[in-house]
Amino acid sequence: MKRPLLFILILALAGASLAAQGPVTTRPSFPARDPGFTWDRANAAHLMRRAGFSASPQEIDRMVSQGFIATLDELLEYETVDDSAMEEALAARDYQLSRAVPQVEGLVLANPVELNRWWLYRMINSRRQLLEKMTYFWHDHFATSLQEVNQVKPSTGRPLILIQQDTFREHALGNFKDLVHDMARDPAMLIWLDNFLNVRNQPNENWARELLELFTMGVDQYTEEDIQEAARAFTGWTFDFDRMNPDEFDYDFLFIPVLHDFGPKTFLGRTGNWNGDDIINIIFEQDVTAEFIAAKLWEFLVYPDPDPGLIRQLGRVLRENGYELKPLLRAIFRHPEFFSQRAYRGLMKAPVEAGVAFAREMELESPEFLPFFINQMNQLLFLPPDVGGWTSGVGWVNTSTLLFRYDYYNDMLAIRQPVPVRNRETDVVRFVNPADLEGMVQRYGLVSEEDVVDHFVDRLLAGDATADEKLVLEDYLRRQADGTIGEFDIANPVHIDTKVRGLAYLVTLLPAYQTN
């Protein structure tokens, strides 16, 4: 693609977008939506951007055909969806999730890039989209980083950070209370928040503090004394390790009575000889706990700053169902506000969401280059910046990260032949295949510039482009290299290779495409 001409068109598209909006706002431009709910392609695509990582036009068509309730059941009851083909293909790619450190004999650590490719492949290709989206949510909620947790379980060779993710995936749509109990025993979390060093004579408050503030109740719902008492209750919760014999431990959870404080403790107004499980049980007796996680899920799936009355209703749904998450998620997705104007295109895509969505919409299978680009956009899976997790909204966008986002789209569209990617450590070769633009033109019977514009606006934007933006895109197809207007010939392979490729790139630059 020729950058100078594209740059002129980018400016034209920006102008068309702003002209369509009138006064400049922070919201992207797209056609006004009718009030009320209709299960159509736009709403199906909206659901898949929030309950998954977007979908191809064929998937959207299938979901519209089967109806909203059947689609929602398919997302929530993911166990009924056969994902064996993805699992087999993922296994065949042979990602090396851990690696030996050459400088230290016998030392094996987690492999960050391959871990990212492994999970990104799942996100792109799994048919269980809500499962992967919710696993991603919990990964951010219980943010744990390879910066400090890069150990590998000796008996299996599996990175501890991936064992933690196994727990997220097991409980992703399961029971929130069970997930918190398991996190208290998770070896990666025990290391990350230092609870493996929490002992009777020297309590460590890190886990207890974040358990209350970040994971279950939120700020200002407890006292410093509650944190101190909770920390005492978790003393002796560690894993089997022996500093003198490092080869003889396997990071399995271990309770060591001699390190535990068996004295009485007063926590959230109740006194008893509490242990860690008692503390979690008391936390889940508080109404605010259900409302805290309901609010966080709503802001992740719908829009920020929801009405407090709505969150109280959703908290009640969660409590009345024993903290089972499926009823809460069903209530969120069926709520009228989920399909409201406020929600539609109201969230900024995180880098992972942007990269995976583009791959799914363009029917690209491989994530090989994606870790490089999302890292340049300030996000790498398994490496959140701190225990508070990643930023959100416009926090993802600055003059640097936005350019890398555009570069990712451009570079992926510029691939014309399969690109081999060789792992230098294992000699495993995986291929990155190009987007099949010619096949898309043929399969969908595109014969004119209007057809081509409509198709890629639909494929990438679910139709969310203004008439002005479409006219600019059609003009791009007709415009020659010297700037004059000519003919766009769909039968000409050169036009498909250059103009259609460039058009798809221009669509990814539209303001609406940066949002979910």
XYZ file of C-alpha atoms in Angstrom:
516
model
C 0.000 0.000 0.000
C 1.261 3.472 -0.837
C 1.372 5.507 2.379
C 1.200 9.064 0.841
C -2.077 8.380 -0.975
C -3.486 6.534 2.004
C -2.557 9.429 4.246
C -4.579 11.805 2.065
C -7.539 9.435 2.300
C -7.123 9.150 6.060
C -7.442 12.926 6.305
C -10.481 12.811 4.037
C -12.104 10.114 6.171
C -11.390 12.067 9.318
C -12.984 15.091 7.688
C -16.019 13.094 6.595
C -16.349 11.657 10.066
C -16.195 15.033 11.771
C -18.527 16.613 9.232
C -21.078 13.912 9.944
C -20.863 14.526 13.681
C -21.140 18.308 13.687
C -19.439 19.545 16.856
C -16.487 17.382 17.830
C -17.386 14.826 20.511
C -15.542 11.933 22.100
C -18.006 9.438 20.573
C -17.318 7.872 17.179
C -19.635 8.519 14.274
C -22.057 5.913 12.993
C -25.653 6.022 11.801
C -28.273 6.808 14.427
C -29.948 3.673 15.805
C -33.632 3.155 16.257
C -34.810 2.894 19.863
C -35.971 -0.501 21.019
C -34.480 -3.940 20.551
C -34.331 -5.748 17.240
C -32.261 -8.879 16.796
C -30.405 -7.873 13.655
C -26.831 -8.016 12.363
C -25.805 -4.807 14.178
C -27.012 -6.081 17.557
C -25.600 -9.559 16.972
C -22.206 -7.985 16.177
C -22.535 -5.784 19.303
C -23.189 -8.862 21.438
C -20.171 -10.660 19.987
C -17.866 -7.690 20.557
C -18.819 -7.671 24.245
C -19.437 -11.366 24.974
C -16.509 -12.398 22.793
C -13.835 -10.957 20.544
C -16.087 -10.102 17.577
C -17.086 -12.476 14.768
C -16.904 -12.972 11.019
C -19.889 -12.105 8.779
C -20.756 -15.805 8.455
C -20.926 -16.200 12.226
C -23.064 -13.081 12.541
C -25.452 -14.389 9.876
C -25.755 -17.732 11.681
C -26.499 -16.046 15.006
C -29.137 -13.763 13.510
C -30.745 -16.799 11.900
C -30.865 -18.870 15.103
C -32.182 -15.976 17.223
C -31.054 -14.023 20.284
C -32.004 -16.532 22.986
C -30.353 -19.444 21.192
C -27.220 -17.342 20.678
C -27.147 -16.339 24.324
C -27.602 -19.968 25.391
C -24.730 -20.962 23.126
C -22.448 -18.365 24.708
C -23.404 -19.142 28.308
C -23.717 -22.926 28.040
C -20.330 -23.200 26.385
C -19.909 -26.800 27.552
C -22.348 -27.833 24.823
C -20.182 -26.281 22.090
C -17.599 -28.622 20.558
C -14.212 -26.891 20.605
C -12.099 -29.984 19.956
C -10.919 -28.779 16.540
C -9.402 -25.668 18.103
C -7.795 -27.713 20.893
C -6.237 -30.127 18.388
C -4.949 -27.320 16.179
C -3.546 -25.504 19.203
C -1.722 -28.636 20.360
C -0.266 -29.100 16.872
C 1.279 -25.630 16.987
C 3.465 -26.871 19.835
C 3.895 -23.582 21.674
C 6.828 -23.769 24.096
C 5.215 -22.364 27.234
C 8.385 -22.700 29.306
C 12.052 -22.573 28.443
C 15.398 -23.502 29.956
C 17.655 -20.638 31.037
C 21.049 -21.380 29.394
C 23.053 -19.509 32.006
C 21.680 -21.542 34.936
C 21.769 -25.322 34.748
C 18.398 -26.879 35.482
C 16.497 -23.567 35.665
C 13.264 -23.495 33.646
C 11.040 -20.412 33.506
C 7.825 -19.354 31.784
C 8.115 -18.194 28.158
C 6.158 -14.883 27.863
C 5.926 -14.594 24.062
C 4.834 -18.174 23.508
C 2.339 -17.919 26.368
C 0.836 -14.895 24.650
C 0.646 -16.692 21.310
C -0.954 -19.715 22.975
C -3.741 -17.665 24.571
C -4.228 -15.346 21.596
C -4.687 -18.399 19.385
C -7.465 -19.554 21.709
C -9.112 -16.128 21.653
C -9.028 -15.971 17.860
C -10.121 -19.511 17.078
C -12.200 -20.791 19.994
C -15.919 -21.326 19.426
C -16.387 -20.745 23.181
C -16.034 -16.984 22.923
C -17.652 -15.970 26.215
C -15.461 -18.456 28.079
C -12.336 -16.811 26.664
C -13.698 -13.299 27.281
C -14.506 -14.060 30.909
C -11.113 -15.750 31.399
C -9.598 -12.505 30.118
C -11.775 -10.550 32.595
C -10.606 -12.623 35.585
C -7.003 -12.408 34.407
C -7.312 -8.614 34.719
C -9.372 -8.727 37.928
C -6.844 -10.918 39.773
C -3.954 -9.265 37.925
C -0.806 -11.346 38.423
C 2.398 -10.743 36.486
C 5.218 -12.814 35.065
C 7.490 -10.068 36.349
C 7.451 -11.876 39.697
C 5.712 -15.165 38.953
C 7.689 -16.859 36.188
C 8.220 -20.165 37.991
C 7.313 -23.537 36.512
C 5.761 -26.446 38.380
C 8.606 -29.014 38.314
C 6.477 -32.140 38.060
C 4.554 -30.977 34.959
C 6.675 -28.202 33.461
C 3.565 -25.994 33.397
C 4.100 -22.306 34.297
C 2.411 -21.283 37.543
C 0.808 -18.356 35.733
C -0.880 -20.821 33.387
C -2.043 -22.987 36.287
C -3.691 -19.833 37.610
C -5.334 -19.308 34.238
C -6.602 -22.902 34.318
C -8.453 -21.876 37.495
C -9.848 -18.748 35.829
C -11.112 -20.816 32.903
C -12.596 -23.477 35.225
C -14.604 -20.842 37.147
C -14.951 -18.229 34.396
C -18.730 -18.647 34.198
C -19.006 -20.699 37.369
C -19.189 -19.578 40.995
C -17.429 -16.372 42.054
C -17.103 -17.465 45.680
C -15.467 -20.748 44.664
C -13.058 -18.795 42.455
C -11.988 -16.590 45.388
C -11.464 -19.635 47.620
C -9.256 -21.173 44.922
C -7.340 -17.924 44.388
C -6.439 -17.939 48.093
C -4.670 -21.267 47.454
C -3.288 -20.500 44.007
C 0.539 -20.770 43.990
C 0.963 -17.832 41.583
C -1.177 -15.622 43.829
C 0.609 -16.870 46.966
C 3.873 -15.662 45.425
C 2.491 -12.482 43.817
C 0.983 -11.100 47.042
C 3.507 -12.697 49.397
C 1.088 -14.814 51.384
C 3.507 -17.726 51.189
C 5.592 -15.676 53.644
C 2.637 -14.813 55.923
C 3.405 -16.348 59.326
C 2.081 -16.049 62.871
C 4.948 -13.991 64.288
C 5.187 -11.703 61.262
C 1.826 -11.350 59.451
C 1.993 -10.090 55.872
C -1.058 -8.011 54.885
C -0.633 -7.856 51.090
C -3.075 -10.628 50.158
C -5.625 -9.652 52.823
C -5.594 -6.006 51.686
C -6.096 -6.767 47.990
C -8.643 -9.491 48.758
C -10.837 -6.811 50.314
C -10.001 -3.764 48.207
C -9.522 -5.113 44.677
C -11.033 -8.584 44.560
C -14.278 -8.604 46.554
C -15.558 -5.491 48.382
C -13.896 -2.313 47.106
C -12.457 0.625 49.039
C -14.037 2.120 52.160
C -15.990 -1.046 53.052
C -13.677 -2.204 55.854
C -11.129 -0.890 58.360
C -7.371 -1.250 58.730
C -8.088 -3.523 61.697
C -10.148 -5.792 59.404
C -7.135 -6.104 57.088
C -4.838 -6.954 59.994
C -7.225 -9.555 61.371
C -7.746 -11.097 57.930
C -3.972 -11.314 57.471
C -3.717 -13.246 60.762
C -6.363 -15.673 59.518
C -4.319 -16.474 56.405
C -1.050 -17.134 58.271
C 0.418 -20.530 57.435
C -1.232 -20.614 53.983
C 1.679 -21.376 51.708
C 3.000 -24.101 49.399
C 5.458 -26.877 49.879
C 8.871 -25.351 49.479
C 12.216 -26.023 50.997
C 14.845 -23.336 50.552
C 17.592 -25.876 51.258
C 16.271 -28.371 48.698
C 14.742 -26.353 45.846
C 14.330 -29.414 43.626
C 12.051 -31.114 46.098
C 8.988 -28.882 46.048
C 6.179 -28.609 43.564
C 4.229 -25.487 44.610
C 1.208 -27.452 45.841
C -0.871 -25.531 48.398
C 0.053 -26.380 51.955
C -1.348 -25.299 55.325
C 1.344 -25.339 58.027
C -0.326 -25.286 61.481
C 2.829 -24.229 63.315
C 2.921 -21.015 61.253
C -0.791 -20.225 61.764
C -2.248 -17.814 64.322
C -5.000 -19.780 66.080
C -6.018 -16.882 68.321
C -9.449 -15.168 68.179
C -9.933 -12.496 65.516
C -12.571 -9.801 64.991
C -13.377 -9.292 61.308
C -16.187 -7.106 59.930
C -17.746 -7.045 63.393
C -17.659 -10.803 64.026
C -15.290 -12.512 66.467
C -14.077 -16.088 66.294
C -11.116 -18.297 65.674
C -11.284 -17.558 61.966
C -9.092 -19.122 59.290
C -8.752 -17.977 55.676
C -11.866 -19.775 54.445
C -13.895 -18.231 57.299
C -12.736 -14.763 56.245
C -13.863 -15.369 52.636
C -17.206 -16.734 53.830
C -17.813 -13.609 55.943
C -16.897 -11.394 52.973
C -19.510 -13.147 50.859
C -22.170 -12.504 53.503
C -21.850 -8.758 52.768
C -24.274 -7.241 50.232
C -21.548 -4.977 48.922
C -19.532 -7.967 47.675
C -22.157 -8.974 45.120
C -22.670 -5.353 44.085
C -18.926 -4.782 43.721
C -18.429 -7.609 41.232
C -21.742 -6.890 39.463
C -20.630 -3.290 38.891
C -17.232 -4.362 37.612
C -18.752 -6.857 35.184
C -21.288 -4.281 33.986
C -18.532 -1.754 33.311
C -16.511 -4.416 31.449
C -19.446 -5.636 29.339
C -21.780 -2.633 28.944
C -20.652 0.894 29.903
C -18.939 2.829 32.728
C -20.622 4.515 35.697
C -23.912 2.565 35.814
C -26.852 3.710 37.925
C -26.480 2.513 41.575
C -30.066 1.215 41.545
C -29.248 -1.028 38.577
C -26.192 -2.414 40.366
C -28.253 -3.174 43.489
C -30.661 -5.166 41.301
C -27.819 -7.115 39.684
C -26.161 -7.694 43.057
C -29.419 -9.203 44.274
C -29.440 -11.561 41.253
C -25.942 -12.730 42.144
C -26.692 -13.242 45.855
C -30.001 -15.028 45.246
C -28.191 -17.458 42.950
C -25.434 -18.255 45.447
C -22.827 -16.256 43.527
C -23.293 -18.352 40.390
C -22.192 -16.130 37.509
C -24.340 -17.420 34.654
C -27.619 -15.931 36.012
C -25.886 -12.576 36.481
C -24.386 -12.639 32.993
C -27.732 -13.625 31.493
C -29.371 -10.699 33.319
C -26.736 -8.310 31.980
C -26.988 -9.462 28.364
C -30.807 -9.428 28.469
C -31.029 -6.013 30.096
C -32.433 -3.318 27.737
C -29.475 -1.092 28.564
C -27.092 -3.649 27.054
C -28.383 -2.776 23.573
C -28.930 0.934 24.323
C -27.423 3.845 22.458
C -25.258 4.543 25.496
C -23.751 1.061 25.369
C -23.389 0.718 21.602
C -19.789 1.516 20.563
C -19.383 3.027 24.022
C -16.200 1.178 25.067
C -12.694 1.629 23.707
C -11.062 -1.583 22.486
C -8.102 -2.729 24.552
C -5.099 -3.741 22.398
C -5.821 -7.450 22.871
C -9.456 -6.909 21.875
C -8.420 -4.843 18.849
C -5.897 -7.388 17.606
C -8.043 -10.473 18.153
C -11.184 -8.855 16.727
C -9.393 -7.886 13.511
C -8.092 -11.439 13.106
C -11.550 -12.943 13.622
C -13.282 -10.469 11.309
C -10.698 -10.998 8.542
C -10.658 -14.787 9.085
C -6.983 -14.874 10.074
C -5.973 -17.839 12.197
C -2.454 -17.077 13.373
C -1.437 -14.809 16.286
C 2.326 -15.078 15.645
C 2.983 -11.331 15.161
C 0.319 -10.079 17.555
C 2.362 -10.150 20.813
C 4.818 -7.660 19.301
C 2.076 -5.210 18.362
C 0.005 -5.403 21.545
C 3.201 -4.935 23.541
C 3.824 -1.720 21.589
C 0.245 -0.708 22.493
C 1.131 -1.173 26.230
C -0.550 -4.518 26.795
C 0.926 -7.990 26.988
C -1.022 -10.895 28.436
C 0.319 -12.255 31.734
C 2.133 -8.950 32.287
C -0.334 -6.434 33.747
C 1.404 -3.306 35.087
C 0.469 -3.961 38.731
C -2.072 -5.684 40.975
C -4.689 -3.107 39.920
C -4.676 -4.489 36.367
C -4.674 -2.639 33.064
C -6.067 0.743 32.184
C -9.339 1.096 30.274
C -11.209 3.467 27.957
C -9.179 6.329 26.512
C -6.275 5.199 28.692
C -5.411 2.863 25.824
C -5.000 5.637 23.299
C -2.142 8.055 22.795
C -0.189 9.225 19.767
C 2.157 6.246 20.016
C -0.197 3.366 20.804
C -2.721 4.406 18.171
C -0.047 4.382 15.458
C 1.033 0.865 16.457
C -2.618 -0.191 16.292
C -2.808 1.140 12.727
C 0.541 -0.478 11.887
C -0.784 -3.855 13.004
C -3.767 -3.586 10.656
C -1.531 -2.381 7.830
C 1.117 -5.056 8.285
C -1.403 -7.886 8.466
C -3.159 -6.656 5.322
C 0.173 -6.245 3.526
C 0.965 -9.974 3.829
C 0.463 -11.543 0.404
C 2.118 -14.945 0.820
C 2.315 -17.308 3.825
C 5.097 -16.071 6.111
C 7.106 -18.717 7.994
C 7.897 -17.929 11.627
C 10.605 -20.150 13.061
C 11.134 -20.684 16.779
C 14.910 -20.453 17.115
C 14.937 -22.589 20.248
C 12.912 -25.490 18.900
C 13.062 -25.052 15.102
C 9.268 -25.293 15.044
C 7.943 -23.377 12.008
C 4.456 -21.871 11.985
C 2.973 -19.959 9.063
C 1.104 -16.669 9.054
C -1.328 -16.799 6.156
C -2.594 -13.698 4.313
C -6.169 -12.468 4.373
C -8.001 -14.070 1.439
C -9.296 -10.858 -0.116
C -9.798 -12.367 -3.571
C -11.764 -15.226 -2.045
C -13.965 -12.756 -0.133
C -14.697 -10.839 -3.339
C -15.653 -14.052 -5.135
C -17.627 -15.714 -2.326
C -19.770 -12.656 -1.735
C -20.248 -11.839 -5.441
C -18.849 -8.311 -5.167
C -19.003 -6.605 -8.581
C -18.850 -2.849 -7.945
C -17.070 -0.335 -5.725
C -20.324 0.093 -3.775
C -20.398 -3.686 -3.160
C -16.789 -3.690 -1.978
C -17.271 -0.751 0.371
C -20.494 -2.193 1.811
C -18.874 -5.595 2.313
C -15.839 -4.376 4.266
C -17.832 -1.808 6.239
C -20.099 -4.704 7.185
C -17.257 -7.174 7.854
C -15.213 -4.837 10.049
C -17.792 -2.356 11.324
C -21.130 -4.164 11.189
C -22.274 -1.358 8.891
C -21.372 1.448 11.311
C -20.137 4.017 8.787
C -21.850 7.192 7.671
C -22.872 7.899 4.077
C -20.091 10.508 3.883
C -17.498 7.989 5.009
C -18.711 5.451 2.434
C -18.477 8.054 -0.342
C -14.874 8.786 0.598
C -14.104 5.062 0.516
C -15.730 4.647 -2.890
C -13.741 7.639 -4.120
C -10.560 5.918 -2.927
C -11.356 2.851 -5.032
C -11.752 4.967 -8.161
C -8.777 7.231 -7.578
C -5.590 6.495 -9.505
C -2.012 6.711 -8.276
C -1.631 10.188 -9.815
C -4.714 11.449 -7.943
C -7.101 11.482 -10.912
C -10.445 9.681 -10.937
C -10.506 6.494 -13.016
C -12.254 3.143 -13.123
C -12.264 0.484 -10.423
C -12.253 -2.936 -12.081
C -13.224 -5.793 -9.750
C -12.035 -8.283 -12.405
C -8.534 -6.834 -12.309
C -6.334 -8.814 -9.838
C -4.122 -5.754 -9.372
C -7.100 -3.708 -8.202
C -8.020 -6.399 -5.677
C -4.434 -6.659 -4.513
C -3.964 -2.917 -4.082
C -7.287 -1.115 -3.872
C -9.316 -3.675 -1.908
C -6.402 -4.213 0.454
C -6.056 -0.442 0.928
C -9.801 -0.056 1.411
C -9.864 -2.627 4.223
C -7.037 -0.723 5.897
C -8.889 2.580 5.618
C -11.963 1.067 7.248
C -9.832 0.061 10.250
C -8.862 3.727 10.699
C -12.427 4.950 11.172
C -13.234 6.188 14.695
C -15.982 3.600 15.193
C -13.518 0.754 14.551
C -11.510 1.696 17.640
C -14.537 0.961 19.836
C -16.404 -2.103 20.976
